[in-house]
Amino acid sequence: MAQLAGVSTATVSRALTAPQKLRPATLARVTEAVRRTGYTPNLAARTLRARRTMLVLVVVPDIANPFFSDVLRGVDEGLSQHGYGFLIGNLARSRAKEPQLANIALAGQVDGMLLLNGRIPQGGRRSLTASDIPMVAVCEAIEGARIPQVEVQNREAARQAVAHLARLGHRRIAYLAGPPDNFVERERRGGFCEGMTAAGLSARSARFYPGDFTFASGVAAATAFLQTRPRPSALFAANDEMAIGFVKTMRSAGIVVPDQVSVVGFDGIEFADFVEPTLTTFRQPRRELGYRGATLLVAAMRGEAIDPAQAHQYLPVPLLERGSTALAPAV
Amino acid sequence: MAQLAGVSTATVSRALTAPQKLRPATLARVTEAVRRTGYTPNLAARTLRARRTMLVLVVVPDIANPFFSDVLRGVDEGLSQHGYGFLIGNLARSRAKEPQLANIALAGQVDGMLLLNGRIPQGGRRSLTASDIPMVAVCEAIEGARIPQVEVQNREAARQAVAHLARLGHRRIAYLAGPPDNFVERERRGGFCEGMTAAGLSARSARFYPGDFTFASGVAAATAFLQTRPRPSALFAANDEMAIGFVKTMRSAGIVVPDQVSVVGFDGIEFADFVEPTLTTFRQPRRELGYRGATLLVAAMRGEAIDPAQAHQYLPVPLLERGSTALAPAV
DNA sequence: TTGATTTTTGTAATCGATTACATTTTCGGC
DNA sequence: GCCGAAAATGTAATCGATTACAAAAATCAA
């Protein structure tokens, strides 16, 4: 290959990694030879010598969750643009695999990590936090971690949900919660309370139904809701799946949504469009979350300084006003 | 590290890759030294020399599709069990990236490929088909390809759908199709026709509505359906998303499902449980598809002979009889 | 044209494992 | 205790790129 172009292997290497260092004529000869032979540099050799793998480990809490697959699409776009590929580390909703994933990074098998799970994996042979492996957190923020993060304006959106309902005349607004140890749940709940206060309503006296982000917990909340007196006229669910479970149960109990109860969800999953009535919700910019996270990580892996203003991004989540919210029924 | 154990690097290497070649005492000394130093072999060096990457390229037609994320979970399980990781090649519903993905494999960056897209990627610098890179097709079969394949019994299930409806007394059964160039669509349509014949009904005179697997095409089919005379009493949709779009539109038009029209879907997506009425459908064993494909691929990559009986697997797809099917209305 | 300076290219060491081959050790049988 | 075969271990070449350093070529000023 090098012979065909009449140059040394060093020159070939330079042609591929630092073309500006070559005379145009030489570069052209090498390029032509590369084209003719269909030469591809061996990745392993390059990695071995240059100590870069051009690979990123993406830690996902649950790969079977469609939410993350959309985020992954953005990650894919952001990384492949810069020549990076990615490995997927699926935690499958448990922490058992964390040490294994941490070690992949610590062993230098990847150049950086993208954390979608709201936690820095623990239990590796060394501490990831203390290492200088570039990491970026996406979707679920990691409190106290000194790494770039990209999340959505959970708190702000939740406030807006309450404001939207208050504007429609609702005064008894309930909250359908996620798991209490979850970061986004806490943000959304906090925003809900702030929104209540801002609307001149008492957050203290609002009804809070427990939930865990599943459809089933939405159903359970609906059952509890039916027995609540006085019955709230609106409900803000911390995610769409619960909201849909809630709405479905309401309807089978003969309660008309939105006439008797307004419901607001969160996430903007695809099926929010397909249920009856269509769900009023906040559309998370999933692809964008992944894309921005990937872009930040690439910068970090290249050793570029990250603009502090970019280091922690809060993306806006637009409210989609649709069929499940309406004016409060007259008292 | 080798010094700490008082052995050569060759022995360390053997301790890690072929422990049975060492005397137990030596092995123990090395193991202890490995533990104490926290040594991890450099993957790049190993790959360079051993010419194995322990990585698989998974080609996905659309990573944002939840169907595939579930399959990926199975793939993850099957591969990680044997120490393999995987890269994701996302085609994003187009063929533009095929050459790029083919080249990743041809350049030896992975040890094998798992194809979920029903096609062998074309346009690489050499032909993948002619190469000896291990490949396995999953979900969507690749006709004529001499590689192991894992798919579901599409044809059999479609026959069963018709049988189920016929058993309920339906005689005018319509078919809501997928894109005509899609392999699984053709199988399901074929099974539908066979089922009609088996039930003593004319497949020729059945109504076929065009579709493309999207919710919107289910809505469109419903609109056409409403104008069909005489109106069929049952419909078999080639996937759940269309079935759900169809049902939703029927209901808003005041047609009661299943009393006036029975509907059967295909795939068993999560939301089939959540719609009203719950959808009668076939649950695809998604995780299992991925797991089996991964297992076959590992065998192929290890150079093991594949039992011909295992080389093309057709997994059964159980029918879930739920709310969207009922006895045909009396004529 | 010449010599100094800069740019381009080549030579050879290097990354860290695996592995063919050589050497040493172990072990059984006599 | 010795010999030969078998098992265990060591030595050194090797995988294929990158890159420090050296050498050669190009460029420029006088």
XYZ file of C-alpha atoms (C1' of nucleotides) in Angstrom:
722
model
C 0.000 0.000 0.000
C 2.707 2.449 1.082
C 4.845 1.081 -1.753
C 2.114 1.642 -4.309
C 2.157 5.323 -3.450
C 5.938 5.285 -3.239
C 6.032 6.623 0.288
C 6.711 5.342 3.792
C 4.082 4.053 6.164
C 4.614 7.150 8.260
C 3.477 9.288 5.356
C 0.423 7.128 4.831
C -0.424 7.517 8.472
C -0.059 11.265 8.191
C -2.187 11.381 5.082
C -4.982 9.810 7.049
C -4.704 11.587 10.352
C -3.086 14.943 9.585
C -3.386 15.690 5.866
C -2.344 19.309 6.288
C 1.146 18.150 7.130
C 1.732 16.771 3.638
C 2.520 18.406 0.333
C -0.611 18.364 -1.797
C 1.100 16.256 -4.460
C 2.089 13.584 -1.935
C -1.307 13.624 -0.334
C -2.913 13.074 -3.713
C -0.656 10.089 -4.462
C -1.482 8.484 -1.134
C -5.180 9.212 -1.431
C -5.233 7.605 -4.849
C -3.394 4.531 -3.594
C -5.791 4.257 -0.665
C -8.689 4.421 -3.038
C -7.268 1.800 -5.348
C -6.343 -0.690 -2.695
C -9.425 -0.108 -0.582
C -7.169 0.250 2.388
C -8.650 0.779 5.836
C -6.435 1.409 8.823
C -6.616 -1.264 11.469
C -8.539 0.185 14.346
C -6.931 -1.979 16.985
C -3.429 -0.943 16.013
C -4.415 2.687 15.951
C -6.053 2.386 19.345
C -3.088 0.580 20.789
C -0.654 3.222 19.752
C -2.735 6.365 19.965
C -4.500 5.291 23.131
C -7.891 6.268 21.807
C -10.697 3.870 21.010
C -13.105 6.289 19.326
C -15.781 4.520 21.290
C -18.154 5.783 23.936
C -19.999 3.755 26.533
C -23.624 4.773 26.831
C -25.115 3.656 30.124
C -28.851 3.121 29.799
C -31.137 2.216 32.712
C -33.410 0.157 30.488
C -32.806 -0.368 26.848
C -36.312 -1.701 26.321
C -37.778 1.674 27.224
C -38.727 3.550 24.049
C -37.879 6.827 25.689
C -34.223 5.934 25.657
C -34.186 4.547 22.177
C -35.178 7.970 20.937
C -32.437 9.560 22.977
C -30.026 7.027 21.541
C -30.900 8.166 18.063
C -29.699 11.636 18.987
C -26.593 10.190 20.578
C -25.899 8.238 17.422
C -26.168 11.360 15.300
C -23.991 13.434 17.574
C -21.258 10.836 17.878
C -21.110 9.433 14.363
C -20.711 12.965 13.071
C -17.325 13.045 14.743
C -16.282 9.527 13.933
C -17.189 8.022 17.275
C -19.169 4.834 17.762
C -20.863 3.681 20.903
C -21.306 0.640 23.034
C -24.467 0.187 25.021
C -24.300 -0.712 28.662
C -27.737 -1.822 29.734
C -28.348 -1.776 33.445
C -31.716 -3.482 33.024
C -33.137 -1.475 35.920
C -30.711 -2.874 38.460
C -27.312 -1.923 39.764
C -25.729 -5.309 39.405
C -23.924 -4.417 36.217
C -22.521 -1.103 37.387
C -19.083 -2.406 38.410
C -18.730 -4.168 35.095
C -19.550 -1.026 33.154
C -17.286 1.108 35.314
C -14.453 -1.279 34.585
C -14.969 -1.108 30.849
C -14.280 2.590 31.099
C -11.480 2.272 33.636
C -9.737 -0.308 31.475
C -9.597 2.217 28.666
C -11.933 0.341 26.383
C -13.824 3.539 25.693
C -12.846 7.189 25.514
C -15.816 8.506 27.452
C -19.158 7.765 29.025
C -22.632 9.072 28.504
C -24.804 8.467 31.535
C -28.549 8.280 31.009
C -29.218 6.665 34.347
C -28.809 9.510 36.812
C -25.907 7.845 38.608
C -22.205 7.448 38.223
C -21.649 3.684 38.087
C -20.037 2.468 41.300
C -18.042 -0.550 42.251
C -15.335 -0.565 39.628
C -11.824 -1.498 40.621
C -11.173 2.217 40.941
C -13.515 5.125 41.395
C -14.897 6.575 38.202
C -15.523 9.866 39.936
C -11.852 10.168 40.806
C -10.743 9.120 37.334
C -10.324 11.600 34.528
C -12.549 9.728 32.109
C -14.800 12.222 30.342
C -18.418 11.766 31.327
C -21.625 13.593 30.526
C -24.992 13.055 32.183
C -28.116 13.227 30.052
C -31.840 13.098 30.873
C -31.445 12.390 34.551
C -29.191 14.893 36.240
C -26.611 13.679 38.710
C -26.680 15.950 41.717
C -23.327 17.135 42.903
C -21.368 15.570 40.053
C -18.844 17.896 38.458
C -19.555 16.828 34.925
C -21.493 18.440 32.088
C -25.190 17.677 32.189
C -28.123 18.029 29.850
C -31.606 17.844 31.231
C -35.019 19.356 30.608
C -36.698 22.101 32.600
C -38.672 19.702 34.748
C -39.428 22.167 37.479
C -40.399 24.940 35.137
C -42.664 22.660 33.097
C -44.430 21.350 36.183
C -45.118 24.930 37.268
C -46.504 25.567 33.837
C -48.775 22.519 34.076
C -50.384 23.940 37.196
C -50.614 27.397 35.640
C -52.347 25.925 32.608
C -54.901 24.126 34.784
C -55.430 27.156 37.013
C -56.030 29.278 33.944
C -58.820 26.842 33.018
C -60.406 27.522 36.375
C -59.259 24.423 38.258
C -58.646 24.896 41.954
C -58.508 21.362 43.310
C -55.513 19.971 41.465
C -54.009 16.614 42.392
C -50.529 15.249 41.749
C -49.782 11.694 40.614
C -46.220 11.025 41.714
C -43.291 8.959 40.494
C -40.956 6.954 42.725
C -39.790 9.248 45.537
C -36.096 8.451 45.100
C -36.167 9.563 41.481
C -34.572 12.881 40.640
C -37.009 13.990 37.955
C -39.918 13.046 40.184
C -38.589 15.329 42.893
C -38.130 18.163 40.414
C -41.594 17.782 38.997
C -43.176 17.543 42.398
C -41.249 20.628 43.486
C -42.446 22.498 40.391
C -45.985 21.369 41.065
C -45.904 22.817 44.575
C -44.339 26.056 43.362
C -46.979 26.314 40.664
C -49.761 25.847 43.201
C -48.383 28.607 45.376
C -47.933 30.860 42.371
C -51.566 30.305 41.428
C -52.652 31.208 44.923
C -53.600 27.637 45.766
C -52.443 25.639 48.719
C -49.906 22.996 47.808
C -50.230 21.619 51.325
C -53.863 20.673 50.898
C -53.467 19.213 47.408
C -53.936 15.467 46.981
C -50.811 13.473 46.207
C -51.259 9.970 44.841
C -48.233 7.693 44.988
C -47.020 6.080 41.767
C -43.980 4.560 40.142
C -44.168 5.715 36.515
C -46.052 2.582 35.388
C -49.401 2.276 33.700
C -50.585 0.079 36.569
C -49.845 2.758 39.145
C -51.986 5.162 37.099
C -54.835 2.687 37.337
C -54.336 2.362 41.083
C -54.312 6.120 41.518
C -57.567 6.370 39.586
C -59.201 3.926 41.963
C -58.067 5.993 44.933
C -59.106 9.165 43.132
C -62.681 7.916 42.718
C -62.994 7.660 46.458
C -61.550 11.066 47.198
C -64.026 13.646 48.554
C -64.159 16.389 47.527
C -62.941 15.084 44.230
C -60.211 17.147 42.505
C -61.176 18.504 39.088
C -57.721 18.092 37.591
C -54.663 15.900 37.886
C -51.053 16.380 36.892
C -49.273 13.059 36.420
C -45.491 12.899 36.622
C -45.401 10.913 33.385
C -47.575 9.887 30.455
C -47.857 6.211 31.165
C -49.463 6.862 34.519
C -51.645 9.573 33.006
C -52.892 7.153 30.374
C -53.621 4.458 32.941
C -55.483 7.040 34.974
C -57.562 8.289 32.040
C -58.422 4.825 30.886
C -59.672 3.846 34.332
C -61.656 7.060 34.680
C -63.401 6.402 31.431
C -64.327 2.854 32.307
C -65.748 4.212 35.564
C -67.946 6.487 33.515
C -66.098 9.694 34.314
C -65.694 11.854 31.236
C -62.242 13.259 30.529
C -61.805 16.196 30.194
C -65.326 17.364 31.115
C -65.271 16.024 34.659
C -61.526 15.677 35.172
C -58.689 17.347 33.294
C -55.422 15.416 33.032
C -51.916 16.595 32.156
C -49.085 14.156 31.549
C -45.364 14.498 31.080
C -42.940 13.152 28.425
C -44.890 13.308 25.192
C -44.590 9.615 24.403
C -45.910 8.575 21.058
C -49.003 6.949 22.450
C -50.146 10.147 24.064
C -51.317 11.006 20.532
C -53.201 7.785 20.136
C -55.307 7.559 23.239
C -58.819 8.901 23.558
C -58.866 11.773 24.337
C -55.407 12.781 23.186
C -53.303 13.611 26.190
C -52.235 17.125 27.105
C -48.587 16.735 27.960
C -45.052 18.126 27.737
C -42.995 16.926 24.842
C -39.479 16.071 25.908
C -36.910 16.806 23.200
C -35.518 13.300 23.376
C -33.394 13.305 20.274
C -32.063 16.718 21.179
C -31.116 15.558 24.664
C -29.030 12.770 23.197
C -27.510 14.948 20.525
C -26.426 17.671 22.914
C -25.028 15.190 25.371
C -23.016 13.561 22.611
C -21.715 16.909 21.415
C -20.603 17.907 24.903
C -18.913 14.570 25.385
C -17.022 14.815 22.112
C -15.718 18.206 23.180
C -14.663 16.801 26.534
C -12.946 13.798 24.956
C -11.028 16.096 22.664
C -9.848 17.978 25.694
C -11.589 21.143 24.601
C -12.540 23.523 27.358
C -16.278 23.511 27.896
C -17.981 26.870 28.064
C -19.392 27.049 31.596
C -22.630 28.369 30.154
C -22.941 25.114 28.202
C -21.870 22.811 30.982
C -25.303 22.385 32.462
C -28.070 22.739 29.933
C -31.762 22.868 30.717
C -33.815 22.320 27.594
C -37.325 23.746 27.450
C -40.248 21.304 27.261
C -43.164 22.719 25.298
C -46.683 22.119 26.574
C -48.915 20.357 24.084
C -52.475 21.395 24.847
C -54.733 18.669 23.642
C -57.893 16.771 24.420
C -57.487 15.811 28.051
C -57.744 19.295 29.530
C -60.743 21.627 29.507
C -62.412 24.328 31.574
C -63.162 23.307 35.122
C -66.755 22.201 35.623
C -68.930 24.848 37.256
C -69.137 24.219 40.971
C 2.744 -7.410 37.109
C 4.415 -10.453 35.536
C 7.367 -9.822 37.873
C 5.152 -9.660 40.924
C 4.012 -13.193 40.148
C 7.530 -14.184 39.187
C 6.549 -15.397 35.733
C 6.859 -14.243 32.118
C 4.271 -12.219 30.277
C 3.484 -15.283 28.223
C 2.384 -17.085 31.348
C 0.237 -14.194 32.419
C -1.394 -14.251 29.035
C -2.060 -17.962 29.336
C -3.448 -17.561 32.827
C -6.036 -15.218 31.390
C -6.921 -16.927 28.149
C -6.174 -20.631 28.689
C -5.932 -21.344 32.413
C -6.026 -25.096 31.904
C -2.563 -24.921 30.380
C -1.001 -23.841 33.650
C -0.053 -25.703 36.771
C -2.536 -24.862 39.508
C 0.177 -23.362 41.681
C 1.355 -21.021 38.921
C -2.178 -20.069 38.034
C -2.852 -19.185 41.638
C 0.242 -16.982 41.833
C -0.751 -15.113 38.693
C -4.381 -14.790 39.741
C -3.311 -13.346 43.048
C -0.988 -10.855 41.369
C -3.760 -9.863 38.965
C -6.076 -9.296 41.854
C -3.544 -7.240 43.773
C -2.533 -5.010 40.907
C -6.032 -4.688 39.457
C -4.598 -5.550 36.095
C -6.809 -5.601 33.018
C -5.481 -6.725 29.670
C -5.413 -4.037 27.037
C -8.187 -4.824 24.644
C -6.599 -3.125 21.674
C -3.395 -5.090 21.972
C -5.285 -8.325 22.327
C -7.422 -7.511 19.320
C -4.429 -6.537 17.256
C -2.627 -9.764 17.876
C -5.498 -12.226 18.188
C -7.496 -10.658 15.385
C -10.699 -10.718 17.358
C -12.543 -7.670 18.597
C -15.154 -9.399 20.755
C -17.578 -6.926 19.272
C -20.657 -7.440 17.139
C -22.317 -4.934 14.856
C -26.078 -4.921 15.242
C -27.785 -3.377 12.242
C -31.122 -1.851 13.218
C -33.539 -0.301 10.755
C -34.730 2.249 13.274
C -33.350 2.520 16.735
C -36.215 4.732 17.844
C -38.669 1.897 17.316
C -39.501 0.289 20.659
C -39.895 -3.071 18.995
C -36.187 -3.204 18.333
C -35.156 -1.950 21.711
C -36.782 -4.993 23.215
C -35.000 -7.233 20.756
C -31.773 -5.481 21.666
C -32.269 -6.399 25.258
C -32.249 -10.056 24.253
C -29.209 -9.471 22.079
C -27.449 -7.837 24.992
C -28.158 -10.811 27.226
C -27.057 -13.347 24.655
C -23.839 -11.589 23.798
C -22.683 -10.348 27.190
C -23.035 -13.889 28.483
C -20.156 -14.847 26.233
C -18.069 -11.753 26.735
C -19.116 -10.003 23.568
C -20.206 -6.385 23.355
C -22.070 -4.749 20.541
C -22.071 -1.648 18.419
C -25.294 -0.317 17.036
C -25.564 0.576 13.398
C -28.695 2.594 12.950
C -29.977 2.805 9.394
C -32.610 5.368 10.392
C -35.034 3.873 7.865
C -32.817 4.604 4.888
C -30.106 2.766 3.005
C -27.619 5.586 2.965
C -25.560 4.183 5.800
C -25.367 0.631 4.484
C -21.955 0.969 2.810
C -20.515 2.506 5.934
C -21.811 -0.328 8.102
C -20.641 -2.958 5.644
C -17.185 -1.457 5.769
C -17.032 -1.548 9.540
C -17.434 -5.285 9.279
C -15.159 -5.689 6.261
C -12.436 -3.721 7.989
C -12.471 -6.237 10.807
C -13.736 -3.842 13.425
C -16.258 -6.420 14.553
C -16.299 -10.190 14.650
C -19.813 -10.620 13.333
C -23.059 -8.966 12.366
C -26.610 -9.296 13.567
C -29.053 -8.065 10.948
C -32.441 -6.880 12.137
C -33.250 -5.083 8.935
C -34.074 -7.893 6.525
C -31.210 -7.037 4.181
C -27.535 -7.661 3.873
C -25.968 -4.192 3.784
C -24.721 -3.391 0.315
C -22.178 -1.022 -1.093
C -19.133 -1.816 0.971
C -15.761 -1.849 -0.709
C -16.205 -5.586 -1.004
C -19.280 -7.736 -0.906
C -20.373 -8.812 2.537
C -22.172 -11.793 1.043
C -18.939 -13.053 -0.456
C -16.987 -12.400 2.724
C -16.766 -14.958 5.477
C -17.917 -12.596 8.186
C -20.381 -14.420 10.426
C -23.865 -12.978 10.091
C -27.238 -13.880 11.513
C -30.585 -12.414 10.481
C -33.197 -11.781 13.147
C -36.841 -10.636 13.000
C -36.932 -9.994 9.312
C -35.804 -12.983 7.305
C -33.473 -12.465 4.375
C -34.689 -14.583 1.507
C -32.048 -16.597 -0.235
C -29.271 -15.684 2.155
C -27.248 -18.653 3.344
C -26.971 -17.470 6.914
C -28.713 -18.556 10.105
C -32.017 -16.823 10.649
C -34.459 -16.416 13.500
C -37.959 -15.264 12.762
C -41.473 -15.811 14.046
C -44.156 -17.961 12.487
C -45.770 -15.088 10.666
C -47.668 -17.199 8.198
C -48.914 -19.655 10.773
C -50.033 -16.876 13.097
C -51.924 -15.070 10.348
C -53.735 -18.302 9.526
C -54.598 -18.616 13.174
C -55.955 -15.056 13.245
C -58.439 -15.934 10.539
C -59.293 -19.222 12.216
C -59.968 -17.382 15.455
C -62.288 -14.922 13.749
C -64.012 -17.642 11.746
C -64.588 -19.576 14.966
C -66.395 -16.507 16.300
C -68.690 -16.689 13.313
C -67.126 -13.986 11.155
C -67.378 -14.531 7.428
C -66.508 -11.141 5.945
C -62.970 -10.628 7.166
C -60.807 -7.798 5.867
C -57.022 -7.434 5.826
C -55.153 -4.246 6.680
C -51.796 -4.548 4.939
C -48.262 -3.378 5.525
C -45.915 -2.040 2.845
C -45.943 -4.504 -0.061
C -42.153 -4.745 -0.333
C -41.852 -5.872 3.270
C -41.121 -9.529 3.901
C -43.209 -9.970 7.022
C -46.131 -8.226 5.329
C -45.995 -10.739 2.511
C -45.874 -13.641 4.937
C -48.781 -12.351 6.967
C -50.841 -11.636 3.890
C -50.062 -15.115 2.583
C -51.109 -16.645 5.885
C -54.282 -14.578 5.851
C -55.237 -15.931 2.444
C -54.420 -19.485 3.434
C -56.481 -19.064 6.565
C -59.450 -17.802 4.576
C -59.290 -20.789 2.297
C -58.927 -23.163 5.228
C -62.048 -21.639 6.797
C -63.951 -22.159 3.598
C -64.020 -18.430 2.826
C -62.932 -16.759 -0.365
C -59.658 -14.924 0.011
C -60.237 -13.455 -3.423
C -63.349 -11.571 -2.397
C -61.926 -10.339 0.903
C -61.263 -6.620 1.300
C -57.630 -5.569 1.422
C -56.849 -2.108 2.748
C -53.393 -0.727 1.999
C -51.224 0.433 4.868
C -47.639 1.029 5.887
C -47.483 -0.109 9.517
C -48.190 3.412 10.863
C -50.965 4.566 13.141
C -52.014 7.065 10.465
C -52.516 4.344 7.876
C -54.796 2.563 10.346
C -56.853 5.735 10.565
C -56.989 5.992 6.780
C -58.066 2.368 6.463
C -60.859 2.978 8.968
C -62.159 5.824 6.857
C -62.200 3.588 3.794
C -63.721 0.786 5.840
C -66.664 2.945 6.882
C -67.584 3.367 3.269
C -67.289 -0.300 2.376
C -70.573 -2.083 1.600
C -71.270 -4.695 2.696
C -69.166 -3.877 5.683
C -66.846 -6.625 6.929
C -67.484 -7.744 10.489
C -63.829 -8.316 11.313
C -60.399 -7.025 10.388
C -56.953 -8.489 10.721
C -54.273 -5.793 10.767
C -50.689 -6.650 9.870
C -49.477 -4.828 12.978
C -50.716 -3.321 16.211
C -50.115 0.312 15.460
C -52.441 0.197 12.475
C -54.950 -1.859 14.441
C -54.973 0.751 17.194
C -55.406 3.599 14.709
C -58.235 1.664 13.143
C -59.997 0.965 16.427
C -59.649 4.518 17.629
C -61.194 5.873 14.433
C -64.012 3.336 14.541
C -64.887 4.367 18.046
C -64.938 8.040 17.250
C -67.260 7.205 14.359
C -69.585 5.564 16.844
C -68.856 1.998 15.809
C -68.512 -0.264 18.833
C -65.495 -2.552 18.920
C -65.815 -5.519 19.251
C -69.638 -5.660 19.062
C -69.876 -4.332 15.523
C -66.333 -5.003 14.306
C -63.751 -7.405 15.687
C -60.099 -6.451 15.276
C -56.954 -8.553 15.531
C -53.508 -6.985 15.530
C -49.992 -8.346 15.351
C -46.853 -7.769 17.460
C -48.156 -7.446 20.994
C -46.722 -3.993 21.602
C -47.054 -2.704 25.099
C -49.795 -0.267 24.236
C -52.047 -3.001 22.961
C -52.748 -3.582 26.691
C -53.575 0.019 27.333
C -56.076 0.889 24.636
C -59.815 0.544 25.004
C -60.791 -2.194 24.330
C -57.573 -4.121 24.880
C -56.361 -5.429 21.569
C -56.478 -9.073 20.567
C -53.070 -9.661 19.041
C -50.081 -11.977 18.672
C -47.284 -11.429 21.106
C -43.932 -11.550 19.372
C -41.225 -13.005 21.599
C -38.986 -10.005 21.047
C -36.419 -10.631 23.714
C -36.252 -14.265 22.690
C -35.668 -13.331 19.049
C -32.684 -11.241 20.018
C -31.360 -13.796 22.450
C -31.504 -16.653 19.987
C -29.949 -14.609 17.227
C -27.108 -13.624 19.536
C -26.571 -17.235 20.580
C -26.414 -18.421 16.989
C -24.000 -15.657 16.106
C -21.680 -16.471 18.985
C -21.574 -20.074 17.798
C -20.792 -18.938 14.259
C -18.073 -16.546 15.411
C -16.458 -19.321 17.403
C -16.406 -21.402 14.284
C -18.714 -24.002 15.751
C -20.768 -25.978 13.286
C -24.392 -24.939 13.451
C -26.950 -27.688 13.707
C -28.980 -27.427 10.484
C -32.140 -27.833 12.534
C -31.191 -24.659 14.396
C -30.062 -22.677 11.393
C -33.469 -21.319 10.537
C -35.714 -20.956 13.541
C -39.369 -20.060 13.463
C -40.586 -19.056 16.890
C -44.259 -19.464 17.724
C -46.319 -16.342 18.356
C -49.101 -16.941 20.863
C -52.486 -15.384 20.243
C -53.665 -13.127 23.047
C -57.440 -13.149 22.973
C -58.602 -9.927 24.499
C -61.228 -7.266 24.252
C -61.240 -6.366 20.569
C -62.705 -9.617 19.277
C -66.148 -11.049 19.911
C -68.854 -13.143 18.302
C -69.925 -11.893 14.918
C -73.116 -9.817 15.042
C -76.195 -11.724 13.934
C -76.938 -10.968 10.276
C 24.490 30.335 -6.156
C 24.823 29.567 -1.237
C 23.658 28.868 3.335
C 20.147 29.183 6.811
C 15.499 28.099 7.756
C 11.406 25.753 7.236
C 8.788 22.108 5.548
C 8.279 17.430 4.141
C 9.388 12.712 4.438
C 11.691 8.568 6.207
C 13.568 5.455 9.935
C 12.788 2.932 13.654
C 10.951 2.589 18.415
C 6.726 1.820 20.503
C 1.958 0.539 22.205
C 0.648 -4.437 25.035
C -0.954 -8.280 24.214
C -0.639 -13.416 21.716
C 1.767 -17.369 20.169
C 5.346 -20.311 17.512
C 9.097 -22.306 18.937
C 12.712 -23.337 22.283
C 13.809 -24.606 26.704
C 13.102 -26.303 31.203
C 10.570 -28.957 34.521
C 7.845 -32.779 35.956
C 6.769 -37.391 36.193
C 6.261 -42.330 35.342
C 8.577 -46.566 34.544
C 12.394 -49.371 35.028
C 18.743 -42.596 39.995
C 18.153 -42.242 35.100
C 15.812 -41.747 30.740
C 12.351 -40.248 27.673
C 7.851 -38.309 26.979
C 4.745 -34.976 28.279
C 3.653 -30.825 30.438
C 4.820 -26.193 31.813
C 7.142 -22.060 31.061
C 10.151 -18.708 28.769
C 12.027 -16.099 24.657
C 11.243 -13.315 21.136
C 8.685 -12.339 16.843
C 4.506 -10.380 15.632
C 0.027 -7.801 14.895
C -0.391 -2.575 12.258
C -0.694 1.533 13.280
C 1.509 6.321 15.505
C 5.189 9.419 16.404
C 9.885 11.131 18.174
C 13.682 12.055 15.933
C 16.676 12.233 11.954
C 17.386 13.176 7.284
C 16.201 15.156 3.036
C 14.002 18.513 0.259
C 12.071 22.915 -0.551
C 12.083 27.810 0.207
C 13.968 32.185 0.830
C 17.247 36.058 1.556
C 21.384 37.934 0.359
